[in-house]
């Protein structure tokens, strides 16, 4: 059973890994939303143009473009204030973005900018998958039992850095693929 010293060690290791996943996944989603908010408010015209390109809302509704980055900011605050436990708004937004991209791809519209920020990136199925994976990270979960200490904190930061690197690589691969580079 788990009452042996080895069993307690296994439980401790699993609790640490559960904590690392919990905090690093929340942190990654948080960082992505903060970066998205900053990008959209720094270059609102680019975002409005991208939003219009989706053709999912009437042109008159585009004057309320700021509601999306505001919702992203609220998702980031939800993550922070709940210490990562509540992720409902982040999950909803990521699924909404995946659906918006998928709808346009199914309409045969591959040449529109995703609106992700930075260099204009044509939409593609890779972006849909990226957002679905991020939505998986944003599934609400209960905070792990016990405190994250020592090695667990270090592992969380490493996992967060690797997650951010993976996100950047996936985003670049999606952009390259959508442009016909892969």
mmCIF file of C-alpha atoms in Angstrom:
data_model
loop_
_atom_site.group_PDB
_atom_site.id
_atom_site.type_symbol
_atom_site.label_atom_id
_atom_site.label_comp_id
_atom_site.label_asym_id
_atom_site.label_seq_id
_atom_site.Cartn_x
_atom_site.Cartn_y
_atom_site.Cartn_z
ATOM 1 C CA UNK A 1 0.000 0.000 0.000
ATOM 2 C CA UNK A 2 0.868 3.630 0.266
ATOM 3 C CA UNK A 3 1.717 3.421 3.949
ATOM 4 C CA UNK A 4 5.286 2.298 3.301
ATOM 5 C CA UNK A 5 8.021 4.943 3.059
ATOM 6 C CA UNK A 6 8.270 4.211 -0.660
ATOM 7 C CA UNK A 7 4.502 4.626 -1.048
ATOM 8 C CA UNK A 8 4.592 7.993 0.750
ATOM 9 C CA UNK A 9 7.427 9.090 -1.555
ATOM 10 C CA UNK A 10 5.369 8.135 -4.588
ATOM 11 C CA UNK A 11 2.387 10.088 -3.271
ATOM 12 C CA UNK A 12 4.573 13.094 -2.531
ATOM 13 C CA UNK A 13 6.052 12.962 -6.046
ATOM 14 C CA UNK A 14 2.599 12.693 -7.618
ATOM 15 C CA UNK A 15 1.316 15.591 -5.498
ATOM 16 C CA UNK A 16 4.312 17.664 -6.610
ATOM 17 C CA UNK A 17 3.745 16.837 -10.291
ATOM 18 C CA UNK A 18 0.037 17.605 -9.934
ATOM 19 C CA UNK A 19 0.929 20.965 -8.402
ATOM 20 C CA UNK A 20 3.499 21.678 -11.118
ATOM 21 C CA UNK A 21 0.906 20.972 -13.823
ATOM 22 C CA UNK A 22 -1.767 23.021 -12.051
ATOM 23 C CA UNK A 23 0.365 26.133 -11.568
ATOM 24 C CA UNK A 24 2.326 25.989 -14.827
ATOM 25 C CA UNK A 25 -0.796 25.466 -16.962
ATOM 26 C CA UNK A 26 -2.561 28.352 -15.206
ATOM 27 C CA UNK A 27 0.551 30.505 -15.574
ATOM 28 C CA UNK A 28 0.905 29.755 -19.271
ATOM 29 C CA UNK A 29 -2.725 30.595 -20.033
ATOM 30 C CA UNK A 30 -2.356 33.741 -17.923
ATOM 31 C CA UNK A 31 0.763 34.870 -19.825
ATOM 32 C CA UNK A 32 -0.868 34.213 -23.198
ATOM 33 C CA UNK A 33 -3.915 36.280 -22.301
ATOM 34 C CA UNK A 34 -1.877 39.154 -20.883
ATOM 35 C CA UNK A 35 0.273 39.251 -24.035
ATOM 36 C CA UNK A 36 -2.874 39.162 -26.181
ATOM 37 C CA UNK A 37 -4.467 42.044 -24.267
ATOM 38 C CA UNK A 38 -1.343 44.185 -24.554
ATOM 39 C CA UNK A 39 -1.019 43.472 -28.281
ATOM 40 C CA UNK A 40 -4.671 44.265 -29.018
ATOM 41 C CA UNK A 41 -4.623 47.561 -27.122
ATOM 42 C CA UNK A 42 -1.233 48.560 -28.606
ATOM 43 C CA UNK A 43 -2.425 47.942 -32.175
ATOM 44 C CA UNK A 44 -6.205 48.271 -32.116
ATOM 45 C CA UNK A 45 -6.542 48.989 -35.855
ATOM 46 C CA UNK A 46 -4.798 45.723 -36.732
ATOM 47 C CA UNK A 47 -7.074 43.839 -34.357
ATOM 48 C CA UNK A 48 -10.228 45.520 -35.673
ATOM 49 C CA UNK A 49 -9.171 44.672 -39.244
ATOM 50 C CA UNK A 50 -8.571 41.043 -38.264
ATOM 51 C CA UNK A 51 -11.878 40.893 -36.397
ATOM 52 C CA UNK A 52 -13.716 42.303 -39.419
ATOM 53 C CA UNK A 53 -12.033 39.682 -41.603
ATOM 54 C CA UNK A 54 -13.814 36.871 -39.775
ATOM 55 C CA UNK A 55 -17.207 38.209 -40.916
ATOM 56 C CA UNK A 56 -18.905 36.798 -37.834
ATOM 57 C CA UNK A 57 -20.367 40.030 -36.466
ATOM 58 C CA UNK A 58 -22.090 42.946 -38.210
ATOM 59 C CA UNK A 59 -19.755 45.814 -39.130
ATOM 60 C CA UNK A 60 -21.515 48.069 -36.608
ATOM 61 C CA UNK A 61 -20.521 45.723 -33.781
ATOM 62 C CA UNK A 62 -16.833 46.305 -34.525
ATOM 63 C CA UNK A 63 -16.976 49.545 -32.534
ATOM 64 C CA UNK A 64 -17.142 47.270 -29.493
ATOM 65 C CA UNK A 65 -13.851 45.548 -30.440
ATOM 66 C CA UNK A 66 -12.449 46.354 -27.003
ATOM 67 C CA UNK A 67 -14.828 43.869 -25.389
ATOM 68 C CA UNK A 68 -12.666 40.920 -26.510
ATOM 69 C CA UNK A 69 -9.408 42.167 -24.976
ATOM 70 C CA UNK A 70 -11.408 43.223 -21.919
ATOM 71 C CA UNK A 71 -12.757 39.657 -21.657
ATOM 72 C CA UNK A 72 -9.170 38.380 -21.998
ATOM 73 C CA UNK A 73 -8.095 40.715 -19.203
ATOM 74 C CA UNK A 74 -10.968 39.433 -17.064
ATOM 75 C CA UNK A 75 -9.875 35.857 -17.830
ATOM 76 C CA UNK A 76 -6.369 36.738 -16.620
ATOM 77 C CA UNK A 77 -7.824 38.305 -13.468
ATOM 78 C CA UNK A 78 -10.002 35.237 -12.919
ATOM 79 C CA UNK A 79 -6.882 33.071 -13.023
ATOM 80 C CA UNK A 80 -5.004 35.365 -10.659
ATOM 81 C CA UNK A 81 -7.785 35.918 -8.146
ATOM 82 C CA UNK A 82 -8.714 32.241 -7.970
ATOM 83 C CA UNK A 83 -5.029 31.285 -7.786
ATOM 84 C CA UNK A 84 -5.539 29.333 -10.994
ATOM 85 C CA UNK A 85 -8.517 27.289 -9.837
ATOM 86 C CA UNK A 86 -11.198 29.066 -11.874
ATOM 87 C CA UNK A 87 -10.486 29.065 -15.599
ATOM 88 C CA UNK A 88 -13.983 29.222 -17.068
ATOM 89 C CA UNK A 89 -13.611 32.487 -18.959
ATOM 90 C CA UNK A 90 -10.228 31.490 -20.427
ATOM 91 C CA UNK A 91 -11.654 28.122 -21.483
ATOM 92 C CA UNK A 92 -14.674 29.787 -23.095
ATOM 93 C CA UNK A 93 -12.596 32.346 -24.992
ATOM 94 C CA UNK A 94 -10.145 29.760 -26.310
ATOM 95 C CA UNK A 95 -13.000 27.572 -27.556
ATOM 96 C CA UNK A 96 -14.692 30.632 -29.074
ATOM 97 C CA UNK A 97 -11.495 31.524 -30.952
ATOM 98 C CA UNK A 98 -11.055 27.936 -32.162
ATOM 99 C CA UNK A 99 -14.672 27.913 -33.369
ATOM 100 C CA UNK A 100 -14.324 31.283 -35.149
ATOM 101 C CA UNK A 101 -11.252 30.062 -37.009
ATOM 102 C CA UNK A 102 -12.861 26.693 -37.844
ATOM 103 C CA UNK A 103 -16.027 28.363 -39.172
ATOM 104 C CA UNK A 104 -13.994 30.489 -41.545
ATOM 105 C CA UNK A 105 -11.846 27.573 -42.672
ATOM 106 C CA UNK A 106 -14.986 25.568 -43.395
ATOM 107 C CA UNK A 107 -16.239 28.545 -45.416
ATOM 108 C CA UNK A 108 -13.046 28.240 -47.470
ATOM 109 C CA UNK A 109 -11.589 31.473 -46.109
ATOM 110 C CA UNK A 110 -7.911 30.681 -45.434
ATOM 111 C CA UNK A 111 -6.402 34.065 -46.229
ATOM 112 C CA UNK A 112 -7.590 36.127 -43.259
ATOM 113 C CA UNK A 113 -5.376 37.245 -40.371
ATOM 114 C CA UNK A 114 -5.932 35.273 -37.191
ATOM 115 C CA UNK A 115 -5.839 38.441 -35.071
ATOM 116 C CA UNK A 116 -3.451 36.768 -32.633
ATOM 117 C CA UNK A 117 -1.198 39.826 -32.590
ATOM 118 C CA UNK A 118 2.177 40.576 -34.041
ATOM 119 C CA UNK A 119 2.872 39.743 -37.666
ATOM 120 C CA UNK A 120 -0.259 38.986 -39.697
ATOM 121 C CA UNK A 121 -0.807 35.221 -39.668
ATOM 122 C CA UNK A 122 -3.270 33.481 -41.977
ATOM 123 C CA UNK A 123 -5.673 31.143 -40.224
ATOM 124 C CA UNK A 124 -5.288 27.391 -40.515
ATOM 125 C CA UNK A 125 -6.245 24.150 -38.801
ATOM 126 C CA UNK A 126 -3.028 24.310 -36.782
ATOM 127 C CA UNK A 127 -4.359 27.405 -34.995
ATOM 128 C CA UNK A 128 -7.599 25.595 -34.260
ATOM 129 C CA UNK A 129 -5.609 22.734 -32.715
ATOM 130 C CA UNK A 130 -3.373 25.134 -30.797
ATOM 131 C CA UNK A 131 -6.423 26.810 -29.266
ATOM 132 C CA UNK A 132 -8.029 23.452 -28.430
ATOM 133 C CA UNK A 133 -4.823 22.361 -26.665
ATOM 134 C CA UNK A 134 -4.746 25.658 -24.763
ATOM 135 C CA UNK A 135 -8.415 25.135 -23.882
ATOM 136 C CA UNK A 136 -7.378 21.774 -22.423
ATOM 137 C CA UNK A 137 -4.895 23.607 -20.219
ATOM 138 C CA UNK A 138 -7.654 26.021 -19.230
ATOM 139 C CA UNK A 139 -10.074 23.364 -17.989
ATOM 140 C CA UNK A 140 -10.995 24.435 -14.435
ATOM 141 C CA UNK A 141 -9.560 22.250 -11.699
ATOM 142 C CA UNK A 142 -9.239 22.193 -7.949
ATOM 143 C CA UNK A 143 -6.057 23.563 -6.466
ATOM 144 C CA UNK A 144 -3.706 20.765 -5.410
ATOM 145 C CA UNK A 145 -3.379 19.752 -1.800
ATOM 146 C CA UNK A 146 -0.246 20.897 -0.035
ATOM 147 C CA UNK A 147 2.213 23.658 -0.709
ATOM 148 C CA UNK A 148 4.525 23.821 -3.667
ATOM 149 C CA UNK A 149 8.058 24.099 -2.345
ATOM 150 C CA UNK A 150 11.677 23.779 -3.423
ATOM 151 C CA UNK A 151 11.993 21.451 -6.383
ATOM 152 C CA UNK A 152 8.298 21.829 -7.161
ATOM 153 C CA UNK A 153 8.671 25.610 -7.584
ATOM 154 C CA UNK A 154 11.701 25.118 -9.841
ATOM 155 C CA UNK A 155 9.867 22.493 -11.903
ATOM 156 C CA UNK A 156 6.877 24.836 -12.231
ATOM 157 C CA UNK A 157 9.049 27.624 -13.641
ATOM 158 C CA UNK A 158 10.799 25.208 -16.018
ATOM 159 C CA UNK A 159 7.425 23.825 -17.160
ATOM 160 C CA UNK A 160 6.126 27.372 -17.637
ATOM 161 C CA UNK A 161 9.182 28.350 -19.685
ATOM 162 C CA UNK A 162 8.950 25.180 -21.779
ATOM 163 C CA UNK A 163 5.223 25.795 -22.259
ATOM 164 C CA UNK A 164 5.866 29.362 -23.436
ATOM 165 C CA UNK A 165 8.580 28.116 -25.791
ATOM 166 C CA UNK A 166 6.259 25.392 -27.094
ATOM 167 C CA UNK A 167 3.515 27.959 -27.627
ATOM 168 C CA UNK A 168 5.874 30.224 -29.577
ATOM 169 C CA UNK A 169 7.106 27.317 -31.697
ATOM 170 C CA UNK A 170 3.566 26.060 -32.369
ATOM 171 C CA UNK A 171 2.440 29.553 -33.330
ATOM 172 C CA UNK A 172 5.369 29.968 -35.721
ATOM 173 C CA UNK A 173 4.791 26.512 -37.246
ATOM 174 C CA UNK A 174 1.119 27.361 -37.747
ATOM 175 C CA UNK A 175 2.071 30.637 -39.435
ATOM 176 C CA UNK A 176 4.615 28.917 -41.675
ATOM 177 C CA UNK A 177 2.155 26.190 -42.599
ATOM 178 C CA UNK A 178 -0.657 28.648 -43.361
ATOM 179 C CA UNK A 179 1.705 30.614 -45.599
ATOM 180 C CA UNK A 180 2.660 27.437 -47.454
ATOM 181 C CA UNK A 181 6.093 27.231 -45.838
ATOM 182 C CA UNK A 182 5.621 23.675 -44.564
#
